Amino acid sequence: MKKMNVGLIGAGFMGKAHCVAMSNMPKLFPDAPYLPVFKTVCDIVPEIAEDFADRFDFQNWCTDWREIINDPEIDIVCVCTPNCDHAEPSIAALNAGKHVICEKPMSATEEQAEAMAAAAAEAAKKGVYSMCGYQYRRVPAIDEAKKIIESGAIGELTNVRAQYLQSWSADPRSPLSWRFVKETAGAGTLGDIFTHALDIAQYLAGNVTDIVSIVKTYIKERPVQEGGVDLLGTVKLGDDAKKQAVDVDDEVSVLCKYESGAVGSIEATRMAWGRNNYITIEVHGTKGSITWNYERLNELEVCYGMDDEDGARGFKKIYTGPANPHGDVTWNIPGMNIGYGELKAIEAYEFAKAITEGYEPSTCFEVGYQLDRVCSAILKSNDENAWVEVK
Ligand code: SOE
C-alpha cells in the first residue's frame, strides 16, 4: 500500500484525535488511498513531544515546527496548535508543497485566514491541498440529511435552527487556557464551537448573507492554567491560583438570513450546565422537517409532513449504518453506532481521497476563511447593535 509521511504540529487533544483517526483510516476504509506513516511530532514542550512520539510511534520528535516543514520526506502536515499559531506553519507547509490539515477555526484573525486561503489557492494550482477540521458536517446522519434536502423531499427550506451547547467552562474555577485569551484564540465560543454549528447549517442550507448578533462574556476572570496541554475544564483551580482577565466571549446568539431566502438562528455557549457536546440542527421545509443532535449522532429524525396522513404525522427515526453515507466506517448493524473517533477517521479518509485524487476537500481553507468572515460580521453586529452583511 502507498505510504504518506505525516508531520504533526501540536501534541494536545486534537493532535491525539487526528493521529488516532489517521491510523484507523486504512483499517476502517477498505479503499483507503494510503497508509499514513508517523514521521515527526512537534510540540513546544519537549516532554509532551517525546511522550507523544513514544505512544504514537512517531520516528522523531522536535520542538520547532520548521524542522517538519524543512523535511523533504514529509508529505502531510497536521496543524493542531492554538489558533494564533495556525497561519505561519500552514502557509509555510503549503509553500513547501505539503498537504495541510489544520484545526478550526482557521486562525485568530481574519487577516491570517485570508493569507491562509490565498496560500491554499496557489498551492491547489500545483496539486497541493488544504483542509480545515470542521468534521461534524461529515457525520453520516448529516450527509443523509443533505441527501434528503437535495432530493426535495422536505421542500424549500424556510428555517434552519442550529445550536452548539457545552458546559465545560460554566464553572468559574475551570482554568483559563489559551482558549480564553483573544491574542491566542482570536475569539471564545464564537471561533471554538459556534463555527461548527455554522458550518453544519451552511453545509445543509447554503451560505449566510446577513446576521444580527448578541455576544456575551459572563465570567470576566478565571484562574490560570500553567503549562501542559489544555485541560478543557476537567480540573478546577482553587482560590490560591493566579487570576487573569477573560477577553473573549462565553456565548453567541445570532439571527441570520441565507442566500436561498431561508432564515434561521444559531447559538453557542460553553456555559450551558447539563449540555456536553450538544450540537443540534433543525431544518424546516415547506413539505417536511429534519432534526438531529450530536449526543445521539447516529440517529436522524425526519418528518415527511405533507406525505403523512393527518393523525399519523410525526418524526421518523433513521438509525444510520452501512446503508447511509460513509457506511464503510460504520459497524455492520445500524444501532451499533459510531462516535467521535470514527468521525475523525471519516475526515481523514475524505482528506486522503482529496489529496490523492486531486481536488479541494469540501472543508478547504477557502471555506474556513468564509466561516471566519461570518464570525467577523457577528462581532461587528454586536458592536454596532445592528444587522451586518457578511463580506
Ligand atoms: C472545546 O470546546 C472543543 O474541544 C472544541 O475546540 C472542538 O472543536 C469541539 O469539537 C469539542 O469541544
JSON list of C-alpha atoms and ligand atoms in Angstrom, two decimals, residues 13-14 103-104 133 135-136 164 166 168 178-179 191-193 196 230 232 270 277 279 340, ligand 1:
[
{"chain": "A", "resi": 13, "resn": "PHE", "atom": "CA", "xyz": [-6.15, 16.83, 22.42]},
{"chain": "A", "resi": 14, "resn": "MET", "atom": "CA", "xyz": [-6.62, 17.46, 18.70]},
{"chain": "A", "resi": 103, "resn": "GLU", "atom": "CA", "xyz": [-7.69, 22.53, 13.08]},
{"chain": "A", "resi": 104, "resn": "LYS", "atom": "CA", "xyz": [-10.53, 25.03, 13.25]},
{"chain": "A", "resi": 133, "resn": "GLY", "atom": "CA", "xyz": [-11.07, 20.48, 10.73]},
{"chain": "A", "resi": 135, "resn": "GLN", "atom": "CA", "xyz": [-15.59, 17.34, 10.98]},
{"chain": "A", "resi": 136, "resn": "TYR", "atom": "CA", "xyz": [-19.18, 17.48, 12.19]},
{"chain": "A", "resi": 164, "resn": "TYR", "atom": "CA", "xyz": [-23.76, 24.08, 19.94]},
{"chain": "A", "resi": 166, "resn": "GLN", "atom": "CA", "xyz": [-21.33, 22.73, 26.10]},
{"chain": "A", "resi": 168, "resn": "TRP", "atom": "CA", "xyz": [-17.11, 22.62, 30.41]},
{"chain": "A", "resi": 178, "resn": "TRP", "atom": "CA", "xyz": [-5.27, 29.90, 25.60]},
{"chain": "A", "resi": 179, "resn": "ARG", "atom": "CA", "xyz": [-8.95, 29.49, 24.60]},
{"chain": "A", "resi": 191, "resn": "GLY", "atom": "CA", "xyz": [-14.42, 30.55, 16.96]},
{"chain": "A", "resi": 192, "resn": "ASP", "atom": "CA", "xyz": [-14.24, 27.42, 19.08]},
{"chain": "A", "resi": 193, "resn": "ILE", "atom": "CA", "xyz": [-17.70, 25.91, 18.68]},
{"chain": "A", "resi": 196, "resn": "HIS", "atom": "CA", "xyz": [-19.05, 24.13, 13.92]},
{"chain": "A", "resi": 230, "resn": "ASP", "atom": "CA", "xyz": [-5.34, 22.25, 27.54]},
{"chain": "A", "resi": 232, "resn": "LEU", "atom": "CA", "xyz": [-10.77, 21.86, 28.99]},
{"chain": "A", "resi": 270, "resn": "ARG", "atom": "CA", "xyz": [-19.67, 26.70, 26.69]},
{"chain": "A", "resi": 277, "resn": "ASN", "atom": "CA", "xyz": [-21.42, 18.20, 23.23]},
{"chain": "A", "resi": 279, "resn": "ILE", "atom": "CA", "xyz": [-24.89, 20.16, 18.69]},
{"chain": "A", "resi": 340, "resn": "TYR", "atom": "CA", "xyz": [-16.05, 10.86, 17.68]},
{"chain": "B", "resi": 1, "resn": "SOE", "atom": "C1", "xyz": [-13.76, 22.67, 23.11]},
{"chain": "B", "resi": 1, "resn": "SOE", "atom": "O1", "xyz": [-14.88, 23.48, 23.13]},
{"chain": "B", "resi": 1, "resn": "SOE", "atom": "C2", "xyz": [-13.79, 21.68, 21.94]},
{"chain": "B", "resi": 1, "resn": "SOE", "atom": "O2", "xyz": [-12.69, 20.83, 22.10]},
{"chain": "B", "resi": 1, "resn": "SOE", "atom": "C3", "xyz": [-13.69, 22.37, 20.57]},
{"chain": "B", "resi": 1, "resn": "SOE", "atom": "O3", "xyz": [-12.46, 23.06, 20.43]},
{"chain": "B", "resi": 1, "resn": "SOE", "atom": "C4", "xyz": [-13.83, 21.34, 19.47]},
{"chain": "B", "resi": 1, "resn": "SOE", "atom": "O4", "xyz": [-13.78, 21.94, 18.20]},
{"chain": "B", "resi": 1, "resn": "SOE", "atom": "C5", "xyz": [-15.17, 20.61, 19.66]},
{"chain": "B", "resi": 1, "resn": "SOE", "atom": "O5", "xyz": [-15.37, 19.67, 18.65]},
{"chain": "B", "resi": 1, "resn": "SOE", "atom": "C6", "xyz": [-15.22, 19.94, 21.00]},
{"chain": "B", "resi": 1, "resn": "SOE", "atom": "O6", "xyz": [-15.01, 20.92, 22.00]}
]
